[in-house]
């Protein structure tokens, strides 16, 4: 169990005279919950996602982003109670990822020459190494695993193993996750997003989250550009993140349609850098029918 808590979060574009975008965001997302963050273009949804992940293009000017962890998740590291509460604004993006923050991109990058399987294993090992360093872990098991490295790998699998999770062990993890997400295993030997359709790229984002098992996954418009079949596949993957590994999901979206497949526990509306209204799934349906003008009228007439 983990909780991501945004309190009075203010942020601007990180340049001289940069535009203020977030103007006091309050939000709490817990493990196993699905939150939908909706709003018109330019309201601050994607900025919120990037600030949580630590994107350098934005500067936090006020407020806090805290992550509260459950000790049961770190039994292997024997973490002290005092180390279960983190101010993410004090951490680098890689450290935030190691603690369990995942950002799914709206426009994933294409990288020729790097296979999916090698990328995913490298990412998993990097996360585990960084997490151990954060907690000053000296677990001898990690060193013992390194002794298993050295068996031959194919060029498609990358260099001889380095890291806590070896090639053979990772292949088993990858097969399990791909089966869980109903993905063809040939997917793993393709170059990262190179030549992928829009839907395949979004499936790949969900696969990354399944491999890395984050506490909180922030998915930035993962439904954009998907046809109905891929939308169903991606939705099933998001539900698997929640149901199989208890990941909390902050789903940023413009539209109701993905919420027809993945029913959110909470829906939030963002206007002008603030969350101005929250409710259940019925709120998303109302937005689909009436747009955002009625929210704006309701909020600003009351002010």
PDB file of C-alpha atoms in Angstrom:
ATOM      1  CA  UNK A   1       0.000   0.000   0.000  1.00  0.00           C
ATOM      2  CA  UNK A   2       1.278   3.426  -0.956  1.00  0.00           C
ATOM      3  CA  UNK A   3      -0.223   6.879  -1.206  1.00  0.00           C
ATOM      4  CA  UNK A   4       0.827   9.720  -3.495  1.00  0.00           C
ATOM      5  CA  UNK A   5      -0.189  13.079  -2.048  1.00  0.00           C
ATOM      6  CA  UNK A   6      -0.073  16.425  -3.854  1.00  0.00           C
ATOM      7  CA  UNK A   7      -0.632  19.423  -1.566  1.00  0.00           C
ATOM      8  CA  UNK A   8      -1.110  22.997  -2.810  1.00  0.00           C
ATOM      9  CA  UNK A   9       1.189  22.224  -5.740  1.00  0.00           C
ATOM     10  CA  UNK A  10       2.252  25.234  -7.804  1.00  0.00           C
ATOM     11  CA  UNK A  11       4.575  24.949 -10.819  1.00  0.00           C
ATOM     12  CA  UNK A  12       5.738  27.025 -13.760  1.00  0.00           C
ATOM     13  CA  UNK A  13       7.763  26.524 -16.914  1.00  0.00           C
ATOM     14  CA  UNK A  14      11.402  26.430 -15.817  1.00  0.00           C
ATOM     15  CA  UNK A  15      12.761  29.444 -17.664  1.00  0.00           C
ATOM     16  CA  UNK A  16      13.001  33.151 -16.987  1.00  0.00           C
ATOM     17  CA  UNK A  17       9.485  34.515 -17.107  1.00  0.00           C
ATOM     18  CA  UNK A  18       8.090  31.013 -17.546  1.00  0.00           C
ATOM     19  CA  UNK A  19       4.312  30.668 -17.472  1.00  0.00           C
ATOM     20  CA  UNK A  20       2.709  29.596 -14.194  1.00  0.00           C
ATOM     21  CA  UNK A  21       0.689  26.478 -15.000  1.00  0.00           C
ATOM     22  CA  UNK A  22      -0.206  24.732 -11.757  1.00  0.00           C
ATOM     23  CA  UNK A  23      -1.962  26.960  -9.252  1.00  0.00           C
ATOM     24  CA  UNK A  24      -2.559  24.856  -6.147  1.00  0.00           C
ATOM     25  CA  UNK A  25      -3.245  21.203  -6.975  1.00  0.00           C
ATOM     26  CA  UNK A  26      -4.478  18.950  -4.187  1.00  0.00           C
ATOM     27  CA  UNK A  27      -4.786  15.246  -4.986  1.00  0.00           C
ATOM     28  CA  UNK A  28      -4.354  11.901  -3.244  1.00  0.00           C
ATOM     29  CA  UNK A  29      -3.977   8.566  -5.078  1.00  0.00           C
ATOM     30  CA  UNK A  30      -3.652   5.279  -3.214  1.00  0.00           C
ATOM     31  CA  UNK A  31      -2.598   1.782  -4.234  1.00  0.00           C
ATOM     32  CA  UNK A  32      -5.279  -0.162  -6.047  1.00  0.00           C
ATOM     33  CA  UNK A  33      -7.251   2.971  -6.907  1.00  0.00           C
ATOM     34  CA  UNK A  34      -7.949   4.367 -10.363  1.00  0.00           C
ATOM     35  CA  UNK A  35      -8.287   8.132 -10.621  1.00  0.00           C
ATOM     36  CA  UNK A  36      -9.217   9.916 -13.851  1.00  0.00           C
ATOM     37  CA  UNK A  37      -7.884  13.458 -14.284  1.00  0.00           C
ATOM     38  CA  UNK A  38      -9.880  15.288 -16.963  1.00  0.00           C
ATOM     39  CA  UNK A  39      -9.963  18.811 -18.306  1.00  0.00           C
ATOM     40  CA  UNK A  40      -9.680  20.910 -21.452  1.00  0.00           C
ATOM     41  CA  UNK A  41      -6.400  21.470 -23.298  1.00  0.00           C
ATOM     42  CA  UNK A  42      -3.994  23.708 -21.402  1.00  0.00           C
ATOM     43  CA  UNK A  43      -5.576  23.112 -18.006  1.00  0.00           C
ATOM     44  CA  UNK A  44      -2.418  21.575 -16.508  1.00  0.00           C
ATOM     45  CA  UNK A  45      -3.051  17.815 -16.664  1.00  0.00           C
ATOM     46  CA  UNK A  46       0.162  16.814 -18.449  1.00  0.00           C
ATOM     47  CA  UNK A  47       2.171  19.313 -16.396  1.00  0.00           C
ATOM     48  CA  UNK A  48       0.879  17.637 -13.245  1.00  0.00           C
ATOM     49  CA  UNK A  49       2.101  14.277 -14.554  1.00  0.00           C
ATOM     50  CA  UNK A  50       5.528  15.624 -15.460  1.00  0.00           C
ATOM     51  CA  UNK A  51       5.985  17.446 -12.162  1.00  0.00           C
ATOM     52  CA  UNK A  52       5.207  14.240 -10.257  1.00  0.00           C
ATOM     53  CA  UNK A  53       7.876  12.434 -12.294  1.00  0.00           C
ATOM     54  CA  UNK A  54      10.420  15.266 -11.922  1.00  0.00           C
ATOM     55  CA  UNK A  55      10.575  16.605 -15.467  1.00  0.00           C
ATOM     56  CA  UNK A  56      13.252  19.341 -15.632  1.00  0.00           C
ATOM     57  CA  UNK A  57      11.137  21.568 -17.889  1.00  0.00           C
ATOM     58  CA  UNK A  58       9.041  22.599 -14.883  1.00  0.00           C
ATOM     59  CA  UNK A  59       9.901  24.362 -11.641  1.00  0.00           C
ATOM     60  CA  UNK A  60       7.838  23.832  -8.513  1.00  0.00           C
ATOM     61  CA  UNK A  61       7.196  27.209  -6.897  1.00  0.00           C
ATOM     62  CA  UNK A  62       5.152  26.057  -3.898  1.00  0.00           C
ATOM     63  CA  UNK A  63       3.525  23.007  -2.348  1.00  0.00           C
ATOM     64  CA  UNK A  64       4.541  19.407  -1.799  1.00  0.00           C
ATOM     65  CA  UNK A  65       4.525  16.020  -3.535  1.00  0.00           C
ATOM     66  CA  UNK A  66       4.827  13.245  -0.974  1.00  0.00           C
ATOM     67  CA  UNK A  67       4.914   9.466  -1.333  1.00  0.00           C
ATOM     68  CA  UNK A  68       3.984   7.352   1.672  1.00  0.00           C
ATOM     69  CA  UNK A  69       5.060   3.710   1.380  1.00  0.00           C
ATOM     70  CA  UNK A  70       4.062   0.546   3.176  1.00  0.00           C
ATOM     71  CA  UNK A  71       6.829  -1.332   4.934  1.00  0.00           C
ATOM     72  CA  UNK A  72       5.486  -4.661   3.690  1.00  0.00           C
ATOM     73  CA  UNK A  73       6.624  -3.710   0.193  1.00  0.00           C
ATOM     74  CA  UNK A  74      10.231  -3.463   1.352  1.00  0.00           C
ATOM     75  CA  UNK A  75      10.634  -6.535   3.510  1.00  0.00           C
ATOM     76  CA  UNK A  76      13.671  -7.535   1.440  1.00  0.00           C
ATOM     77  CA  UNK A  77      15.411  -4.288   2.355  1.00  0.00           C
ATOM     78  CA  UNK A  78      14.405  -4.061   6.039  1.00  0.00           C
ATOM     79  CA  UNK A  79      13.457  -0.413   5.645  1.00  0.00           C
ATOM     80  CA  UNK A  80      13.144   1.745   8.750  1.00  0.00           C
ATOM     81  CA  UNK A  81       9.778   3.363   9.430  1.00  0.00           C
ATOM     82  CA  UNK A  82      11.379   6.793   9.012  1.00  0.00           C
ATOM     83  CA  UNK A  83      12.317   5.904   5.426  1.00  0.00           C
ATOM     84  CA  UNK A  84       8.753   5.168   4.331  1.00  0.00           C
ATOM     85  CA  UNK A  85       7.772   8.803   3.792  1.00  0.00           C
ATOM     86  CA  UNK A  86       9.432  10.756   0.990  1.00  0.00           C
ATOM     87  CA  UNK A  87       9.160  14.287  -0.333  1.00  0.00           C
ATOM     88  CA  UNK A  88       9.554  13.582  -4.045  1.00  0.00           C
ATOM     89  CA  UNK A  89      10.560  17.161  -4.743  1.00  0.00           C
ATOM     90  CA  UNK A  90      13.865  16.423  -2.989  1.00  0.00           C
ATOM     91  CA  UNK A  91      14.595  13.519  -5.335  1.00  0.00           C
ATOM     92  CA  UNK A  92      15.863  13.080  -8.881  1.00  0.00           C
ATOM     93  CA  UNK A  93      13.537  11.485 -11.484  1.00  0.00           C
ATOM     94  CA  UNK A  94      15.403   8.161 -11.330  1.00  0.00           C
ATOM     95  CA  UNK A  95      15.054   8.102  -7.537  1.00  0.00           C
ATOM     96  CA  UNK A  96      11.321   8.774  -7.792  1.00  0.00           C
ATOM     97  CA  UNK A  97      11.039   5.886 -10.256  1.00  0.00           C
ATOM     98  CA  UNK A  98      12.958   3.629  -7.874  1.00  0.00           C
ATOM     99  CA  UNK A  99      10.452   4.384  -5.122  1.00  0.00           C
ATOM    100  CA  UNK A 100       7.566   3.387  -7.375  1.00  0.00           C
ATOM    101  CA  UNK A 101       6.522   6.320  -9.566  1.00  0.00           C
ATOM    102  CA  UNK A 102       5.915   5.445 -13.228  1.00  0.00           C
ATOM    103  CA  UNK A 103       5.094   7.895 -16.010  1.00  0.00           C
ATOM    104  CA  UNK A 104       3.504   6.530 -19.186  1.00  0.00           C
ATOM    105  CA  UNK A 105       4.173   8.917 -22.061  1.00  0.00           C
ATOM    106  CA  UNK A 106       1.613  10.285 -24.492  1.00  0.00           C
ATOM    107  CA  UNK A 107       4.208  10.142 -27.265  1.00  0.00           C
ATOM    108  CA  UNK A 108       6.713   7.354 -26.475  1.00  0.00           C
ATOM    109  CA  UNK A 109      10.136   7.662 -28.117  1.00  0.00           C
ATOM    110  CA  UNK A 110      11.304   5.272 -30.831  1.00  0.00           C
ATOM    111  CA  UNK A 111      14.816   3.842 -30.349  1.00  0.00           C
ATOM    112  CA  UNK A 112      16.310   1.778 -33.162  1.00  0.00           C
ATOM    113  CA  UNK A 113      18.847  -0.885 -32.171  1.00  0.00           C
ATOM    114  CA  UNK A 114      17.543  -1.419 -28.632  1.00  0.00           C
ATOM    115  CA  UNK A 115      15.302  -4.424 -28.276  1.00  0.00           C
ATOM    116  CA  UNK A 116      12.303  -4.346 -26.012  1.00  0.00           C
ATOM    117  CA  UNK A 117      13.632  -7.234 -23.932  1.00  0.00           C
ATOM    118  CA  UNK A 118      16.996  -5.581 -23.349  1.00  0.00           C
ATOM    119  CA  UNK A 119      15.445  -2.214 -22.563  1.00  0.00           C
ATOM    120  CA  UNK A 120      12.983  -3.665 -20.078  1.00  0.00           C
ATOM    121  CA  UNK A 121      15.587  -5.777 -18.258  1.00  0.00           C
ATOM    122  CA  UNK A 122      17.969  -2.834 -18.046  1.00  0.00           C
ATOM    123  CA  UNK A 123      15.191  -0.620 -16.701  1.00  0.00           C
ATOM    124  CA  UNK A 124      14.200  -3.189 -14.079  1.00  0.00           C
ATOM    125  CA  UNK A 125      17.769  -3.671 -12.885  1.00  0.00           C
ATOM    126  CA  UNK A 126      18.331   0.090 -12.780  1.00  0.00           C
ATOM    127  CA  UNK A 127      15.242   0.501 -10.626  1.00  0.00           C
ATOM    128  CA  UNK A 128      16.307  -2.235  -8.217  1.00  0.00           C
ATOM    129  CA  UNK A 129      19.843  -0.860  -7.947  1.00  0.00           C
ATOM    130  CA  UNK A 130      18.608   2.670  -7.328  1.00  0.00           C
ATOM    131  CA  UNK A 131      16.118   1.492  -4.729  1.00  0.00           C
ATOM    132  CA  UNK A 132      18.811  -0.407  -2.860  1.00  0.00           C
ATOM    133  CA  UNK A 133      21.012   2.698  -2.835  1.00  0.00           C
ATOM    134  CA  UNK A 134      18.164   4.852  -1.514  1.00  0.00           C
ATOM    135  CA  UNK A 135      17.792   2.554   1.450  1.00  0.00           C
ATOM    136  CA  UNK A 136      21.517   1.877   1.724  1.00  0.00           C
ATOM    137  CA  UNK A 137      20.842  -1.732   1.200  1.00  0.00           C
ATOM    138  CA  UNK A 138      23.703  -4.160   1.462  1.00  0.00           C
ATOM    139  CA  UNK A 139      21.722  -7.265   0.814  1.00  0.00           C
ATOM    140  CA  UNK A 140      24.090 -10.086   0.006  1.00  0.00           C
ATOM    141  CA  UNK A 141      21.497 -11.697  -2.231  1.00  0.00           C
ATOM    142  CA  UNK A 142      22.135  -9.090  -4.921  1.00  0.00           C
ATOM    143  CA  UNK A 143      25.804  -9.972  -4.935  1.00  0.00           C
ATOM    144  CA  UNK A 144      25.004 -13.671  -5.071  1.00  0.00           C
ATOM    145  CA  UNK A 145      22.814 -13.115  -8.104  1.00  0.00           C
ATOM    146  CA  UNK A 146      25.715 -11.490  -9.906  1.00  0.00           C
ATOM    147  CA  UNK A 147      27.556 -14.777  -9.662  1.00  0.00           C
ATOM    148  CA  UNK A 148      24.897 -16.298 -11.896  1.00  0.00           C
ATOM    149  CA  UNK A 149      25.752 -13.863 -14.663  1.00  0.00           C
ATOM    150  CA  UNK A 150      28.029 -14.753 -17.513  1.00  0.00           C
ATOM    151  CA  UNK A 151      26.058 -17.229 -19.572  1.00  0.00           C
ATOM    152  CA  UNK A 152      25.858 -16.555 -23.235  1.00  0.00           C
ATOM    153  CA  UNK A 153      23.265 -14.191 -24.630  1.00  0.00           C
ATOM    154  CA  UNK A 154      22.192 -13.454 -28.156  1.00  0.00           C
ATOM    155  CA  UNK A 155      22.739 -10.022 -29.712  1.00  0.00           C
ATOM    156  CA  UNK A 156      18.995  -9.470 -29.379  1.00  0.00           C
ATOM    157  CA  UNK A 157      19.249  -9.923 -25.600  1.00  0.00           C
ATOM    158  CA  UNK A 158      22.063  -7.442 -25.123  1.00  0.00           C
ATOM    159  CA  UNK A 159      25.409  -7.817 -23.366  1.00  0.00           C
ATOM    160  CA  UNK A 160      26.321 -10.495 -20.837  1.00  0.00           C
ATOM    161  CA  UNK A 161      24.246  -9.992 -17.763  1.00  0.00           C
ATOM    162  CA  UNK A 162      24.760  -7.238 -15.266  1.00  0.00           C
ATOM    163  CA  UNK A 163      22.371  -6.448 -12.445  1.00  0.00           C
ATOM    164  CA  UNK A 164      20.200  -8.200  -9.938  1.00  0.00           C
ATOM    165  CA  UNK A 165      17.847  -9.843 -12.424  1.00  0.00           C
ATOM    166  CA  UNK A 166      19.653 -12.082 -14.900  1.00  0.00           C
ATOM    167  CA  UNK A 167      18.640 -12.795 -18.469  1.00  0.00           C
ATOM    168  CA  UNK A 168      17.095 -16.165 -17.759  1.00  0.00           C
ATOM    169  CA  UNK A 169      15.148 -14.918 -14.747  1.00  0.00           C
ATOM    170  CA  UNK A 170      13.975 -11.877 -16.662  1.00  0.00           C
ATOM    171  CA  UNK A 171      12.734 -13.963 -19.569  1.00  0.00           C
ATOM    172  CA  UNK A 172      10.453 -15.791 -17.146  1.00  0.00           C
ATOM    173  CA  UNK A 173       9.189 -12.490 -15.702  1.00  0.00           C
ATOM    174  CA  UNK A 174       8.616 -11.073 -19.173  1.00  0.00           C
ATOM    175  CA  UNK A 175       6.734 -14.155 -20.375  1.00  0.00           C
ATOM    176  CA  UNK A 176       4.476 -14.033 -17.326  1.00  0.00           C
ATOM    177  CA  UNK A 177       3.687 -10.349 -17.771  1.00  0.00           C
ATOM    178  CA  UNK A 178       3.072 -10.643 -21.506  1.00  0.00           C
ATOM    179  CA  UNK A 179       0.725 -13.546 -20.944  1.00  0.00           C
ATOM    180  CA  UNK A 180      -1.029 -11.516 -18.263  1.00  0.00           C
ATOM    181  CA  UNK A 181      -1.493  -8.661 -20.758  1.00  0.00           C
ATOM    182  CA  UNK A 182      -2.375 -11.037 -23.625  1.00  0.00           C
ATOM    183  CA  UNK A 183       0.571  -9.853 -25.730  1.00  0.00           C
ATOM    184  CA  UNK A 184       2.415 -11.782 -28.441  1.00  0.00           C
ATOM    185  CA  UNK A 185       5.920 -12.689 -27.217  1.00  0.00           C
ATOM    186  CA  UNK A 186       7.437 -11.706 -30.581  1.00  0.00           C
ATOM    187  CA  UNK A 187       6.761  -8.154 -29.454  1.00  0.00           C
ATOM    188  CA  UNK A 188       9.714  -8.416 -27.048  1.00  0.00           C
ATOM    189  CA  UNK A 189      12.344  -8.850 -29.771  1.00  0.00           C
ATOM    190  CA  UNK A 190      11.386  -5.771 -31.748  1.00  0.00           C
ATOM    191  CA  UNK A 191      13.290  -2.519 -31.399  1.00  0.00           C
ATOM    192  CA  UNK A 192      11.820  -0.166 -28.822  1.00  0.00           C
ATOM    193  CA  UNK A 193       8.713   1.415 -30.374  1.00  0.00           C
ATOM    194  CA  UNK A 194      10.410   1.483 -33.812  1.00  0.00           C
ATOM    195  CA  UNK A 195       7.723   0.945 -36.432  1.00  0.00           C
ATOM    196  CA  UNK A 196       5.104   0.354 -33.751  1.00  0.00           C
ATOM    197  CA  UNK A 197       1.549   1.483 -34.381  1.00  0.00           C
ATOM    198  CA  UNK A 198       0.101   4.012 -31.963  1.00  0.00           C
ATOM    199  CA  UNK A 199      -1.741   1.235 -30.171  1.00  0.00           C
ATOM    200  CA  UNK A 200       1.362  -0.943 -29.868  1.00  0.00           C
ATOM    201  CA  UNK A 201       3.287   1.949 -28.333  1.00  0.00           C
ATOM    202  CA  UNK A 202       0.603   2.395 -25.702  1.00  0.00           C
ATOM    203  CA  UNK A 203       0.544  -1.348 -25.002  1.00  0.00           C
ATOM    204  CA  UNK A 204       4.290  -1.119 -24.541  1.00  0.00           C
ATOM    205  CA  UNK A 205       3.838   1.605 -21.920  1.00  0.00           C
ATOM    206  CA  UNK A 206       1.511  -0.684 -19.983  1.00  0.00           C
ATOM    207  CA  UNK A 207       3.986  -3.575 -20.336  1.00  0.00           C
ATOM    208  CA  UNK A 208       6.737  -1.380 -18.890  1.00  0.00           C
ATOM    209  CA  UNK A 209       4.519  -0.613 -15.909  1.00  0.00           C
ATOM    210  CA  UNK A 210       3.777  -4.318 -15.483  1.00  0.00           C
ATOM    211  CA  UNK A 211       7.500  -5.160 -15.469  1.00  0.00           C
ATOM    212  CA  UNK A 212       8.525  -2.346 -13.117  1.00  0.00           C
ATOM    213  CA  UNK A 213       5.550  -2.875 -10.778  1.00  0.00           C
ATOM    214  CA  UNK A 214       5.225   0.759  -9.667  1.00  0.00           C
ATOM    215  CA  UNK A 215       3.294   1.862  -6.622  1.00  0.00           C
ATOM    216  CA  UNK A 216       1.642   4.652  -8.634  1.00  0.00           C
ATOM    217  CA  UNK A 217       1.384   4.762 -12.441  1.00  0.00           C
ATOM    218  CA  UNK A 218       0.649   8.130 -14.044  1.00  0.00           C
ATOM    219  CA  UNK A 219      -0.628   7.496 -17.566  1.00  0.00           C
ATOM    220  CA  UNK A 220      -0.712  10.615 -19.728  1.00  0.00           C
ATOM    221  CA  UNK A 221      -3.444  10.275 -22.375  1.00  0.00           C
ATOM    222  CA  UNK A 222      -2.660   6.645 -22.989  1.00  0.00           C
ATOM    223  CA  UNK A 223      -5.960   6.378 -24.866  1.00  0.00           C
ATOM    224  CA  UNK A 224      -5.089   8.952 -27.526  1.00  0.00           C
ATOM    225  CA  UNK A 225      -4.967   7.573 -31.061  1.00  0.00           C
ATOM    226  CA  UNK A 226      -6.297   4.115 -30.192  1.00  0.00           C
ATOM    227  CA  UNK A 227      -8.868   2.247 -32.247  1.00  0.00           C
ATOM    228  CA  UNK A 228     -11.541   0.330 -30.392  1.00  0.00           C
ATOM    229  CA  UNK A 229      -9.607  -2.974 -30.308  1.00  0.00           C
ATOM    230  CA  UNK A 230      -6.403  -1.417 -28.969  1.00  0.00           C
ATOM    231  CA  UNK A 231      -8.415   0.639 -26.502  1.00  0.00           C
ATOM    232  CA  UNK A 232      -9.822  -2.602 -25.128  1.00  0.00           C
ATOM    233  CA  UNK A 233      -6.323  -4.163 -24.939  1.00  0.00           C
ATOM    234  CA  UNK A 234      -4.827  -1.159 -23.157  1.00  0.00           C
ATOM    235  CA  UNK A 235      -7.791  -0.973 -20.792  1.00  0.00           C
ATOM    236  CA  UNK A 236      -7.379  -4.628 -19.888  1.00  0.00           C
ATOM    237  CA  UNK A 237      -3.724  -3.937 -19.183  1.00  0.00           C
ATOM    238  CA  UNK A 238      -4.557  -1.049 -16.842  1.00  0.00           C
ATOM    239  CA  UNK A 239      -7.008  -3.228 -14.965  1.00  0.00           C
ATOM    240  CA  UNK A 240      -4.306  -5.896 -14.654  1.00  0.00           C
ATOM    241  CA  UNK A 241      -1.930  -3.339 -13.115  1.00  0.00           C
ATOM    242  CA  UNK A 242      -4.514  -2.599 -10.470  1.00  0.00           C
ATOM    243  CA  UNK A 243      -5.861  -6.097  -9.898  1.00  0.00           C
ATOM    244  CA  UNK A 244      -2.682  -8.190 -10.205  1.00  0.00           C
ATOM    245  CA  UNK A 245      -0.109  -5.938  -8.564  1.00  0.00           C
ATOM    246  CA  UNK A 246      -2.164  -3.339  -6.694  1.00  0.00           C
ATOM    247  CA  UNK A 247      -0.823  -0.357  -8.598  1.00  0.00           C
ATOM    248  CA  UNK A 248      -2.599   2.949  -8.092  1.00  0.00           C
ATOM    249  CA  UNK A 249      -3.364   4.632 -11.433  1.00  0.00           C
ATOM    250  CA  UNK A 250      -3.725   8.311 -12.263  1.00  0.00           C
ATOM    251  CA  UNK A 251      -5.293   8.224 -15.725  1.00  0.00           C
ATOM    252  CA  UNK A 252      -5.114  11.520 -17.587  1.00  0.00           C
ATOM    253  CA  UNK A 253      -7.637  11.683 -20.388  1.00  0.00           C
ATOM    254  CA  UNK A 254      -9.828  13.998 -22.419  1.00  0.00           C
ATOM    255  CA  UNK A 255     -12.540  11.489 -23.110  1.00  0.00           C
ATOM    256  CA  UNK A 256     -15.040   9.235 -21.415  1.00  0.00           C
ATOM    257  CA  UNK A 257     -14.489   6.314 -23.785  1.00  0.00           C
ATOM    258  CA  UNK A 258     -11.556   4.654 -21.940  1.00  0.00           C
ATOM    259  CA  UNK A 259     -13.513   5.023 -18.707  1.00  0.00           C
ATOM    260  CA  UNK A 260     -16.207   2.811 -20.244  1.00  0.00           C
ATOM    261  CA  UNK A 261     -13.656  -0.006 -20.035  1.00  0.00           C
ATOM    262  CA  UNK A 262     -11.724   0.993 -16.911  1.00  0.00           C
ATOM    263  CA  UNK A 263     -14.175   2.400 -14.414  1.00  0.00           C
ATOM    264  CA  UNK A 264     -12.433   4.946 -12.191  1.00  0.00           C
ATOM    265  CA  UNK A 265     -12.936   5.133  -8.453  1.00  0.00           C
ATOM    266  CA  UNK A 266     -12.592   8.912  -8.608  1.00  0.00           C
ATOM    267  CA  UNK A 267     -12.893  11.515 -11.384  1.00  0.00           C
ATOM    268  CA  UNK A 268     -11.300  14.964 -11.078  1.00  0.00           C
ATOM    269  CA  UNK A 269     -11.772  18.013 -13.284  1.00  0.00           C
ATOM    270  CA  UNK A 270      -8.854  20.408 -13.761  1.00  0.00           C
ATOM    271  CA  UNK A 271      -9.316  24.015 -14.882  1.00  0.00           C
ATOM    272  CA  UNK A 272      -6.630  26.702 -14.967  1.00  0.00           C
ATOM    273  CA  UNK A 273      -4.098  24.696 -12.973  1.00  0.00           C
ATOM    274  CA  UNK A 274      -6.400  23.556 -10.191  1.00  0.00           C
ATOM    275  CA  UNK A 275      -8.627  20.572  -9.504  1.00  0.00           C
ATOM    276  CA  UNK A 276     -11.970  22.302  -9.184  1.00  0.00           C
ATOM    277  CA  UNK A 277     -14.355  19.377  -8.971  1.00  0.00           C
ATOM    278  CA  UNK A 278     -14.204  15.687  -7.993  1.00  0.00           C
ATOM    279  CA  UNK A 279     -16.725  12.888  -8.053  1.00  0.00           C
ATOM    280  CA  UNK A 280     -17.405   9.343  -9.132  1.00  0.00           C
ATOM    281  CA  UNK A 281     -17.746   7.803 -12.618  1.00  0.00           C
ATOM    282  CA  UNK A 282     -20.980   9.717 -13.172  1.00  0.00           C
ATOM    283  CA  UNK A 283     -18.966  12.934 -13.324  1.00  0.00           C
ATOM    284  CA  UNK A 284     -17.119  11.698 -16.418  1.00  0.00           C
ATOM    285  CA  UNK A 285     -20.411  10.792 -18.067  1.00  0.00           C
ATOM    286  CA  UNK A 286     -21.745  14.271 -17.370  1.00  0.00           C
ATOM    287  CA  UNK A 287     -18.622  15.817 -18.897  1.00  0.00           C
ATOM    288  CA  UNK A 288     -19.060  13.653 -21.976  1.00  0.00           C
ATOM    289  CA  UNK A 289     -22.621  14.926 -22.384  1.00  0.00           C
ATOM    290  CA  UNK A 290     -22.139  18.587 -21.490  1.00  0.00           C
ATOM    291  CA  UNK A 291     -18.455  19.455 -21.901  1.00  0.00           C
ATOM    292  CA  UNK A 292     -16.560  21.659 -19.443  1.00  0.00           C
ATOM    293  CA  UNK A 293     -18.424  24.986 -19.695  1.00  0.00           C
ATOM    294  CA  UNK A 294     -20.915  24.063 -17.006  1.00  0.00           C
ATOM    295  CA  UNK A 295     -18.058  23.273 -14.613  1.00  0.00           C
ATOM    296  CA  UNK A 296     -16.420  26.584 -15.366  1.00  0.00           C
ATOM    297  CA  UNK A 297     -19.735  28.413 -14.821  1.00  0.00           C
ATOM    298  CA  UNK A 298     -20.356  26.560 -11.590  1.00  0.00           C
ATOM    299  CA  UNK A 299     -16.881  27.194 -10.195  1.00  0.00           C
ATOM    300  CA  UNK A 300     -16.426  30.821 -11.150  1.00  0.00           C
ATOM    301  CA  UNK A 301     -19.977  31.933 -10.403  1.00  0.00           C
ATOM    302  CA  UNK A 302     -19.550  30.527  -6.918  1.00  0.00           C
ATOM    303  CA  UNK A 303     -16.225  32.343  -6.433  1.00  0.00           C
TER     304      UNK A 303
END
